[in-house]
Short mmCIF file of C-alpha atoms and ligand atoms in Angstrom, two decimals:
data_model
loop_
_atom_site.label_atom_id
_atom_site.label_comp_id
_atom_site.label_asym_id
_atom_site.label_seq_id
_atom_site.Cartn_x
_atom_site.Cartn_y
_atom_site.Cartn_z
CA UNK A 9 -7.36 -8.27 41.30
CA UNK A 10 -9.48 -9.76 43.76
CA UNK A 11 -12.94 -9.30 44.71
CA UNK A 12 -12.67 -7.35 47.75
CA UNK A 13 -10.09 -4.92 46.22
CA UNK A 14 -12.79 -3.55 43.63
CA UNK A 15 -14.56 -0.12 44.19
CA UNK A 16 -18.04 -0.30 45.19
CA UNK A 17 -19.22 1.97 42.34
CA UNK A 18 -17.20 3.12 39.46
CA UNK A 19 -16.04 6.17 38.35
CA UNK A 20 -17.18 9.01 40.82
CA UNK A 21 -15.54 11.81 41.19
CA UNK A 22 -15.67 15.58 42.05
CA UNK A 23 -12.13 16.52 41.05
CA UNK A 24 -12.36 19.25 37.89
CA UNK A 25 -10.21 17.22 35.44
CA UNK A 26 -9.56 19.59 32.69
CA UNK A 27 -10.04 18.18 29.55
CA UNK A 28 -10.00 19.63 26.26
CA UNK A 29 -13.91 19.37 24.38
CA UNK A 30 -15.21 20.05 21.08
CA UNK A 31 -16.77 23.47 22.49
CA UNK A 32 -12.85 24.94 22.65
CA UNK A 33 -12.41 24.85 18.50
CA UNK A 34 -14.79 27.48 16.41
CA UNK A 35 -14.31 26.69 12.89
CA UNK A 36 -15.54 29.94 10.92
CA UNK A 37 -16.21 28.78 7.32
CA UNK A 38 -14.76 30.91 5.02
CA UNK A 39 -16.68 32.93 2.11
CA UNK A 40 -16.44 35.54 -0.33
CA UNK A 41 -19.88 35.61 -2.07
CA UNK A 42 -22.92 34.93 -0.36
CA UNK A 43 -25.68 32.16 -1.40
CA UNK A 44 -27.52 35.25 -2.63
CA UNK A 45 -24.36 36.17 -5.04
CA UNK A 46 -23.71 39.24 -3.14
CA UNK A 47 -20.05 39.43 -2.12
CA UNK A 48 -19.65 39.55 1.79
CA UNK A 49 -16.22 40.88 1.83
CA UNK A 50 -14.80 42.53 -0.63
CA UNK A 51 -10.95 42.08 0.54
CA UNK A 52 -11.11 38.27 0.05
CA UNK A 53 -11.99 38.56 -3.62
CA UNK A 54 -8.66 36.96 -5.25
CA UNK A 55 -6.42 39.20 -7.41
CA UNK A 56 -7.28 37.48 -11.16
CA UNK A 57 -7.06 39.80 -14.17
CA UNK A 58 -10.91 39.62 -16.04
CA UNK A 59 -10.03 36.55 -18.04
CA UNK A 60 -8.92 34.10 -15.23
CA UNK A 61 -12.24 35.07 -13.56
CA UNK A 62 -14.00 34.51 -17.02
CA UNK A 63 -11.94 31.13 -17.12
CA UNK A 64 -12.63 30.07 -13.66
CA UNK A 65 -16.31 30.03 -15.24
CA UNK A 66 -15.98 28.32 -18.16
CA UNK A 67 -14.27 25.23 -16.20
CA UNK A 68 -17.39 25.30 -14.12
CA UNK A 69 -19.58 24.94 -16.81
CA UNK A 70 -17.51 22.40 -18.61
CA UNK A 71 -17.68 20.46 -15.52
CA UNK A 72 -21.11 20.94 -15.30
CA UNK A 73 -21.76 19.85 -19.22
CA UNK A 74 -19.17 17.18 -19.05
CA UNK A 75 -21.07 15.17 -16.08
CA UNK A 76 -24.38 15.72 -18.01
CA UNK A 77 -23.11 14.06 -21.16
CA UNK A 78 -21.25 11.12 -19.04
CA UNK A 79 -23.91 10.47 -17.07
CA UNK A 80 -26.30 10.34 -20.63
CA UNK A 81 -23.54 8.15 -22.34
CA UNK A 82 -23.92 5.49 -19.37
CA UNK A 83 -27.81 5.27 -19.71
CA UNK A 84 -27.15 4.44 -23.27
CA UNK A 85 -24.57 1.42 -22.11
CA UNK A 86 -21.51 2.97 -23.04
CA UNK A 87 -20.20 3.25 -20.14
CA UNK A 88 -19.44 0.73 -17.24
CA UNK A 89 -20.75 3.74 -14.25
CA UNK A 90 -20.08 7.85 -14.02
CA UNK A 91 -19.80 9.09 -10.82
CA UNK A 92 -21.43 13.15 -11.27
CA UNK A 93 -19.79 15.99 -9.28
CA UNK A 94 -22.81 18.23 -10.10
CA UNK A 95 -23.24 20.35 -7.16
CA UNK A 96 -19.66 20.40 -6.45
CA UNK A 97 -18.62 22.38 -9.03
CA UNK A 98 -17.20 25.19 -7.01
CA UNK A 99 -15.16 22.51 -4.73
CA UNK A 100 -13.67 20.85 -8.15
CA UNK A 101 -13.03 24.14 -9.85
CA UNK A 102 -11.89 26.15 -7.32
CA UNK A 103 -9.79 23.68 -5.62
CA UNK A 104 -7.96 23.15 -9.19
CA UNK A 105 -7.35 26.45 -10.15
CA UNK A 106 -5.28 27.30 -7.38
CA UNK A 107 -2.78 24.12 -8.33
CA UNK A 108 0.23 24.40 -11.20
CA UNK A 109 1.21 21.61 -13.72
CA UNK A 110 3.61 20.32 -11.69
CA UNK A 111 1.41 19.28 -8.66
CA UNK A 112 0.62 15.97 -8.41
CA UNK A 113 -3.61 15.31 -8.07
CA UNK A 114 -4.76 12.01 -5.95
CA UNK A 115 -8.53 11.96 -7.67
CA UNK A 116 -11.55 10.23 -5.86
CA UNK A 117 -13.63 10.27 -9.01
CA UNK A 118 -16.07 13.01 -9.10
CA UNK A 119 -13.42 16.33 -10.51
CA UNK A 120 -13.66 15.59 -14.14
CA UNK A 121 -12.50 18.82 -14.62
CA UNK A 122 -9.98 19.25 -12.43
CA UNK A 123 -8.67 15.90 -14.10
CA UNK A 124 -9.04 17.73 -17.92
CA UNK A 125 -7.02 21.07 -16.29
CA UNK A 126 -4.26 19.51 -15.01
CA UNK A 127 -3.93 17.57 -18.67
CA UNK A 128 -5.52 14.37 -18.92
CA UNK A 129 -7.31 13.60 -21.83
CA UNK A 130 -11.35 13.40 -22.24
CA UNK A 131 -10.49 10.25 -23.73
CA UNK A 132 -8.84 8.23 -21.40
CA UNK A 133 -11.23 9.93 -18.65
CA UNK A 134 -13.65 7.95 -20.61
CA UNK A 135 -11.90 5.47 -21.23
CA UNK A 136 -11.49 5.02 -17.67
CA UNK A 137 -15.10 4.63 -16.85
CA UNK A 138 -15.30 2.06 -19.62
CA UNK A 139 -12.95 0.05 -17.06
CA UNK A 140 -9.88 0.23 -19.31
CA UNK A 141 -7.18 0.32 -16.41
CA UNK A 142 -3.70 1.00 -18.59
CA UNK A 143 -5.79 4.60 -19.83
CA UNK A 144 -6.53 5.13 -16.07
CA UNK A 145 -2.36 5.35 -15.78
CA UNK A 146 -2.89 8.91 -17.23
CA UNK A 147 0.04 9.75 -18.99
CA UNK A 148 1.57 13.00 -19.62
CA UNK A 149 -0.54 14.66 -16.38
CA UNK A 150 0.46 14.60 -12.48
CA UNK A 151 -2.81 12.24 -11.97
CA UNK A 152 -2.36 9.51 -9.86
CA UNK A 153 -5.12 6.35 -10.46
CA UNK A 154 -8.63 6.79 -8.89
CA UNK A 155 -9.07 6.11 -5.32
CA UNK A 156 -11.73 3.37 -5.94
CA UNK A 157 -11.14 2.03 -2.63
CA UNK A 158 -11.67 4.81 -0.34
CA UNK A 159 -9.26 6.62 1.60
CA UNK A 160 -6.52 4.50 -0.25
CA UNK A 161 -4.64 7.07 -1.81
CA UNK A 162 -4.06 9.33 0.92
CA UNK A 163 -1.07 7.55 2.68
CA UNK A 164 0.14 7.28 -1.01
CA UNK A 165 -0.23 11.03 -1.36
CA UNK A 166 1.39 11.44 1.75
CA UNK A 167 4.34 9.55 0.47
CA UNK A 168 4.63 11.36 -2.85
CA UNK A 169 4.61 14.59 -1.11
CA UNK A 170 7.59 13.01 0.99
CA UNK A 171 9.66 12.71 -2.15
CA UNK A 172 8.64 15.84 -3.20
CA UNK A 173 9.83 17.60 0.22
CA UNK A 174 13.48 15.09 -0.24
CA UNK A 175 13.86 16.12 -3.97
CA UNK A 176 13.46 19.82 -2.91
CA UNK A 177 10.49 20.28 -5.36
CA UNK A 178 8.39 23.45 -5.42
CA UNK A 179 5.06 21.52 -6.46
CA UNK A 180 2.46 19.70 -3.63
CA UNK A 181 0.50 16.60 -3.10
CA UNK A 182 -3.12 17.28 -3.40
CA UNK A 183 -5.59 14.60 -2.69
CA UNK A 184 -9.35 14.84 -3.44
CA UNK A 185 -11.37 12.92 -1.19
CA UNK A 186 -14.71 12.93 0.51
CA UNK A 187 -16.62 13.04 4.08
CA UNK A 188 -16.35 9.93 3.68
CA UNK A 189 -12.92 8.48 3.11
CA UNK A 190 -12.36 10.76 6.96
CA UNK A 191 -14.06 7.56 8.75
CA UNK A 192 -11.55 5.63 6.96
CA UNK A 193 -8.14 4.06 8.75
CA UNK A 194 -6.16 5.22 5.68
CA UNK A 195 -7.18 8.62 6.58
CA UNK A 196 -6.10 8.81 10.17
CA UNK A 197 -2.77 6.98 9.04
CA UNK A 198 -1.53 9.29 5.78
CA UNK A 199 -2.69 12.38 7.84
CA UNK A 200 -1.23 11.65 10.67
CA UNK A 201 2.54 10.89 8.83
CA UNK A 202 2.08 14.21 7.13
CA UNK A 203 1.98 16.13 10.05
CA UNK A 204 4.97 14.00 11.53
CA UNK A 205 7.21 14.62 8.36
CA UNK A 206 5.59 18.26 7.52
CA UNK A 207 5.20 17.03 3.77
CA UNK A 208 4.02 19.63 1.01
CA UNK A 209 0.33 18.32 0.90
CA UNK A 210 -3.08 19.65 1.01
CA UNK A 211 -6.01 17.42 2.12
CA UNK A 212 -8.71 18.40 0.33
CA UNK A 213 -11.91 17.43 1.71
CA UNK A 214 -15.53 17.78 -0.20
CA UNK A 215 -17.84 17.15 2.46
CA UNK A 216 -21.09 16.69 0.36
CA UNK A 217 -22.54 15.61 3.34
CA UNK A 218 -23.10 11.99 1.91
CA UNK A 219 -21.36 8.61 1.79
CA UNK A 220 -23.30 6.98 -0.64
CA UNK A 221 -26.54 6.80 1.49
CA UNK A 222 -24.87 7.42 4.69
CA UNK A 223 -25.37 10.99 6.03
CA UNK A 224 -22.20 13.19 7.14
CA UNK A 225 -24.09 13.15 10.95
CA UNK A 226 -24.57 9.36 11.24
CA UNK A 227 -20.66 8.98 10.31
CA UNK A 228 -19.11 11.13 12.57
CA UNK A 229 -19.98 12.65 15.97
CA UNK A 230 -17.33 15.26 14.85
CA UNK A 231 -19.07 18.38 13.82
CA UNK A 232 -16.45 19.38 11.23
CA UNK A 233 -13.71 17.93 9.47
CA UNK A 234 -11.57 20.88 9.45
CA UNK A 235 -11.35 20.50 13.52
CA UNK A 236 -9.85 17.05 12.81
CA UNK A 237 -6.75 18.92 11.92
CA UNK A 238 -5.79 19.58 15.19
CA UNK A 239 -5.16 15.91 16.35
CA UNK A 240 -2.75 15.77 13.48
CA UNK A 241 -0.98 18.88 14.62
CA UNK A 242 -1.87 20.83 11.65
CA UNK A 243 -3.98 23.44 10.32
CA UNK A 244 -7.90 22.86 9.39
CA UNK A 245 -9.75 25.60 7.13
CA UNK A 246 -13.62 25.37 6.52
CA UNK A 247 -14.94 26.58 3.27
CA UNK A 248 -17.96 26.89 1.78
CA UNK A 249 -17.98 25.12 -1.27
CA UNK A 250 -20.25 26.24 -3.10
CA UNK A 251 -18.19 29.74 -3.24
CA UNK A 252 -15.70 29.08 -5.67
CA UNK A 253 -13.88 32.03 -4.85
CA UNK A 254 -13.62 31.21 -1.19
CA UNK A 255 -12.44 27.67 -2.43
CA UNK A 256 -9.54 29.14 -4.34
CA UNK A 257 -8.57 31.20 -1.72
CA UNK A 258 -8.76 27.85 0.50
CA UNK A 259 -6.46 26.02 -1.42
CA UNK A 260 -4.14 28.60 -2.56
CA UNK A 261 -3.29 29.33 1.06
CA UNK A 262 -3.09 25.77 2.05
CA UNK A 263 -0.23 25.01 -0.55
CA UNK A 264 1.63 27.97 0.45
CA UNK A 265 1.95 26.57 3.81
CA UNK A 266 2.16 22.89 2.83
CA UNK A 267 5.35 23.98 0.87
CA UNK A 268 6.72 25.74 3.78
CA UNK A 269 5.88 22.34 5.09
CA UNK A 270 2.60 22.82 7.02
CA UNK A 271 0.36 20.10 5.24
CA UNK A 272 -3.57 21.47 5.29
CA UNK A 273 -6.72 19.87 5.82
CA UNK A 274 -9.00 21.53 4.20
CA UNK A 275 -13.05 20.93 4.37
CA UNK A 276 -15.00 22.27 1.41
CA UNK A 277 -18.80 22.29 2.54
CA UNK A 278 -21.15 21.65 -0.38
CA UNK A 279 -23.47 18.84 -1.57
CA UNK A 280 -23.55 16.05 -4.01
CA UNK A 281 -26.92 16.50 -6.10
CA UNK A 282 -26.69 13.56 -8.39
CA UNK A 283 -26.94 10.08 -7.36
CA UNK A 284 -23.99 8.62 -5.58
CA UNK A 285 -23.05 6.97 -9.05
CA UNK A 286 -25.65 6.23 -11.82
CA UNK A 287 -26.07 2.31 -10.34
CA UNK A 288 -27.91 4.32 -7.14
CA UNK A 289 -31.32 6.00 -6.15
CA UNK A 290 -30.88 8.41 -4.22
CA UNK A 291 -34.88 8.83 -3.88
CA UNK A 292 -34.58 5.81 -1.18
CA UNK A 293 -32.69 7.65 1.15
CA UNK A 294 -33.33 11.54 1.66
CA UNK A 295 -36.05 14.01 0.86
CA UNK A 296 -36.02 15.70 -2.45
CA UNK A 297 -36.98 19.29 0.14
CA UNK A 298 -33.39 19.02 0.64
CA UNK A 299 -32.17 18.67 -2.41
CA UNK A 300 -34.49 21.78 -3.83
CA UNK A 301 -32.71 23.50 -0.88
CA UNK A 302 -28.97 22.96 -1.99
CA UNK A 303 -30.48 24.02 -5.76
CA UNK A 304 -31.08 27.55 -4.25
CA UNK A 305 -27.93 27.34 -3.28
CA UNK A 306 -26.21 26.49 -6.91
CA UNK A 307 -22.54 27.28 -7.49
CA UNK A 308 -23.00 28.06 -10.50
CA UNK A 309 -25.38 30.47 -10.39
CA UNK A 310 -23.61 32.15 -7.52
CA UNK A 311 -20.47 32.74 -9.69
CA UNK A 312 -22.61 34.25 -12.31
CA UNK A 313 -23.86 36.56 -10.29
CA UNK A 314 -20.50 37.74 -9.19
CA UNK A 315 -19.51 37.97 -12.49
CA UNK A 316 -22.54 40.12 -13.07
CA UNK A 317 -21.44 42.39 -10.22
CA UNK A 318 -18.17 42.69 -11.84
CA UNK A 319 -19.97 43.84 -15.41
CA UNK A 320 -17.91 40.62 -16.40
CA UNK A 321 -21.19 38.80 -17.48
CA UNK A 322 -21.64 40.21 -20.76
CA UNK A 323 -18.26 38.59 -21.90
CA UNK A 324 -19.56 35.40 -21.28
CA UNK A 325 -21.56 32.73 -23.96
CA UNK A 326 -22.82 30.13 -21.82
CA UNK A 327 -24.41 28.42 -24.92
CA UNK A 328 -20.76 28.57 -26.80
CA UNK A 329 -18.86 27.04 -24.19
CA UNK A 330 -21.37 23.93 -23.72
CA UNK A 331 -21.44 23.73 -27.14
CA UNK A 332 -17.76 23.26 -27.70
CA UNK A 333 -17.31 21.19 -24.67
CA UNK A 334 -20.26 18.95 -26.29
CA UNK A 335 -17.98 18.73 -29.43
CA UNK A 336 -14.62 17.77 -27.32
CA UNK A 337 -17.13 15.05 -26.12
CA UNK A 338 -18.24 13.63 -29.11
CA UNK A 339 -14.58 13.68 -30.45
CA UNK A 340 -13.68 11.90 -27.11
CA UNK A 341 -16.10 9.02 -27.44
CA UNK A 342 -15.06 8.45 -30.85
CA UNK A 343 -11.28 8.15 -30.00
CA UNK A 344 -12.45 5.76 -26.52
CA UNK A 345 -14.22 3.80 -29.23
CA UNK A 346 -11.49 3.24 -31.70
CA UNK A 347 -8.95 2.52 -29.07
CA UNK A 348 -7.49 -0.79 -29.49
CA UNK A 349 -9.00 -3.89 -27.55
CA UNK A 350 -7.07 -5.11 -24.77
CA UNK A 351 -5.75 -8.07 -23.20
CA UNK A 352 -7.48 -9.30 -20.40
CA UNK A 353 -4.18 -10.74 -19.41
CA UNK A 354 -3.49 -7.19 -18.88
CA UNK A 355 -5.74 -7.38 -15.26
CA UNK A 356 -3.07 -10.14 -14.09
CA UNK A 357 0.17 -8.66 -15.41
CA UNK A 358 -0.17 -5.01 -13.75
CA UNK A 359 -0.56 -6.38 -10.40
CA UNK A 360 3.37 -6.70 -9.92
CA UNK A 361 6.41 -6.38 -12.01
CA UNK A 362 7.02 -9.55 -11.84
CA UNK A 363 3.69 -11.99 -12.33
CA UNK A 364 3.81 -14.35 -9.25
CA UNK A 365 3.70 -17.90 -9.40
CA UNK A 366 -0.04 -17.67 -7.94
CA UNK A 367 -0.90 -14.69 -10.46
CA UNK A 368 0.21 -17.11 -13.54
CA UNK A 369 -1.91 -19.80 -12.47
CA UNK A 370 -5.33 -17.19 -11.95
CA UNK A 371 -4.64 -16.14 -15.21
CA UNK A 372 -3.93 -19.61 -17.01
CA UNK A 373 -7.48 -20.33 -14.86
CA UNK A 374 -9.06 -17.42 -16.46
CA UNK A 375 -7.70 -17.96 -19.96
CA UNK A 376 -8.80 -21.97 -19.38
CA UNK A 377 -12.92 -20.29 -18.42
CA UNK A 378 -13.02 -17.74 -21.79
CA UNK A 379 -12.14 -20.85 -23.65
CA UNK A 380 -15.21 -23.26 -22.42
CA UNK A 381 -17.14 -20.19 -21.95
CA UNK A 382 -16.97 -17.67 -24.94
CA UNK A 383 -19.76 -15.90 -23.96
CA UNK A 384 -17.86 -14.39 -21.26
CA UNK A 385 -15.90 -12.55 -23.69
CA UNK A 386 -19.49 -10.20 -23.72
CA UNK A 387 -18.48 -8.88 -20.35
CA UNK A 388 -15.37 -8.27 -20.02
CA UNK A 389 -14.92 -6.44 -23.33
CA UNK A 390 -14.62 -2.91 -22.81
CA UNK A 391 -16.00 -1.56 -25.67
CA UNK A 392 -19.71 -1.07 -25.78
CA UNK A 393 -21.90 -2.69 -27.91
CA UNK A 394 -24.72 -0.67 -30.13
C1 LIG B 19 -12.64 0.95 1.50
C2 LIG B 19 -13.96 1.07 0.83
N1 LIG B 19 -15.08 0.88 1.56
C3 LIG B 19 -16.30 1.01 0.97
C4 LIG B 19 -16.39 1.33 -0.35
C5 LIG B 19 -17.76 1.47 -1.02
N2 LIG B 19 -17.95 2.92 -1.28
C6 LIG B 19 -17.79 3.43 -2.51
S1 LIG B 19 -18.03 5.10 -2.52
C7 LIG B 19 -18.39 5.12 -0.88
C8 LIG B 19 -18.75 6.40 -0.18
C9 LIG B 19 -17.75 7.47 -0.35
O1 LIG B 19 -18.24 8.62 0.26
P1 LIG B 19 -17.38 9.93 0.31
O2 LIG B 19 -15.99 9.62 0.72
O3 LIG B 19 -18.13 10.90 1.14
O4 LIG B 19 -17.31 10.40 -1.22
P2 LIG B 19 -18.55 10.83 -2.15
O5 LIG B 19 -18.92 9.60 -2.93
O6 LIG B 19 -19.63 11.30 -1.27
O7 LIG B 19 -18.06 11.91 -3.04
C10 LIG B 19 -18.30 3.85 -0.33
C11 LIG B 19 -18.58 3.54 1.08
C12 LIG B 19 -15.18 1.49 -1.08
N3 LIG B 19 -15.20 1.81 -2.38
N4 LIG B 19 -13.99 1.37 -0.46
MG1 LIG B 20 -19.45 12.32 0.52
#
């Protein structure tokens, strides 16, 4: 192009190009009980008999009790880090009790409990945050390996819910991630191939309106992540997630169409009220008005007091069902701490099936550095000292 062909001033126009904006998609957020515990509509409570209600509870509080005692085990050094979902219980719960046994979970760290539910042991959840990686391979439960890096396991997901649609299975994909991991290329990538193959997954989102220190607004100029959906030609709900009722719902409705091959993405609204993980201070970064705000607005509180409403309340022992999660915990850490030591070889030889030439020589290089430098051994020990 030369000079002279170049418009005098670009980009001027009066034409009315349509185009479509952010103003066309309303994203209601679904609820069932209000931040005042007061249900808002009555035909969205789920059909549970009394003692799934009752259990739905007790998983809350176990997640509640379990992240309390983790997070107290790693101030004493006995564990590597512990990444607390408290806040979130609703979105871990909820989310959880709407999947079966045979579903596979994709886990981004913070859903202890929905880890423990779906069979994995306290002790190789532990185990796991004392960096032991062949415990992290979960055994026995349909839990994939944490997504350390983030966003890594969706495409993954998206590929195990592939299999699932060729083998003709009746179970889903469900991947736990967060705000986060949606700024992520992974994201746009496994999303995008599960709407082109119309795999049985759900997406589950818990937007706790933080990446580490990095607020949901400063990471997206969308306004929701449900309305990201609709570039992926599927279907977004909003929930909040602090309603674990409206949660369940959420998720129960977004398998049913993933395994009619709809894939969901769903967006749980909530907030994470712990540090990011114990290594961070969360003090540097927002105001603690906000976080007194999201307190009033505590999941588990809210489920009591539809519990209450139900004249469910009085079957419940709060005290009893810390108390025996306290004892699975102590019985946990004692079976972490008598697992047997392990190979550091191990951190080479799981990379591929076959060690590569290069992979032999990193570890012989390794091996060569414990021996001049014993001390070493100190650090990359997983078990504890004290
Ligand atoms: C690919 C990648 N980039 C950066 C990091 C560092 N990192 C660890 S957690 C995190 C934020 C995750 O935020 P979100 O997805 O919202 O989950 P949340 O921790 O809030 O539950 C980041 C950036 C990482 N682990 N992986
Ligand atoms: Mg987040």
């Amino acid at each position: 192009m030369n000079e002279q062909s170049r418009p005098e001033s670009p980009g001027s126009t009066d034409a009315d190009v349509a185009a479509v904006s952010e103003r066309d998609v309303d994203v209601a957020t679904h609820r069932v009980v209000d931040a005042d515990g007061s249900v808002v509509d009555p035909e969205a409570v789920p059909d549970l008999a009394d003692d799934r209600f009752l259990d739905l509870y007790r998983w809350m509080v176990l997640q509640r009790t379990f992240d309390e005692r983790a997070t107290k085990l790693q101030r004493r050094g006995l564990l590597g880090t512990y990444a607390s979902g408290q806040g979130q219980e609703a979105s871990i719960i909820g989310s959880a009790f709407a999947l079966t046994d045979d579903d596979w979970i994709f886990p981004y760290g913070r859903e202890a409990g929905a880890l423990l539910m779906h069979g994995l042991s306290m002790r190789d959840l532990l185990l796991y945050w004392r960096g032991v990686e062949d415990a992290s391979r979960m055994e026995g439960a349909n839990v994939f390996g944490f997504a350390i890096s983030i966003g890594s396991h969706i495409p993954v997901a998206t590929g195990k819910a592939w299999g699932q649609k060729l083998d003709g299975s009746d179970a889903v994909s469900f991947v736990n991630l967060g705000d986060g991991a949606t700024s992520t290329g992974a994201f746009h990538e496994g999303i995008n191939f599960a709407g082109v193959l119309g795999v049985p997954a759900v997406f589950f989102t818990q937007n706790n309106q933080y990446a580490i220190s990095m607020p949901f607004e400063e990471q997206t100029a969308a306004d929701t992540v449900a309305q990201k959906a609709i570039a992926y030609g599927m279907d977004g709900i909003r929930v909040d997630g602090n309603d674990v009722l409206a949660v369940y719902n959420a998720v129960a409705t977004a398998r049913e169409r993933a395994l009619a091959g709809d894939p969901v993405l769903v967006e749980a609204v909530t907030y994470r009220r712990a540090a990011h993980t114990t290594s961070d201070d969360p003090t540097r970064y927002r105001e603690d008005e906000e976080v007194e705000e999201w307190e009033r607005r505590d999941p588990v509180e809210r489920y009591r007091s539809f519990l209450a409403d139900r004249g469910l309340l009085e079957a419940v022992d709060e005290e009893a069902i810390r108390e025996e999660v306290s004892e699975l915990f102590d019985e946990a850490v004692a079976a972490a701490d008598a697992y047997p030591e392990r190979d550091v070889a191990e951190l080479f030889r799981y990379v591929h099936a076959e060690p590569t030439p290069e992979l032999e020589r990193q570890l012989e290089e390794f091996r060569d550095l414990l021996d001049r430098r014993p001390e070493m051994h100190d650090h990359i020990e997983h078990r504890p000292k004290g």
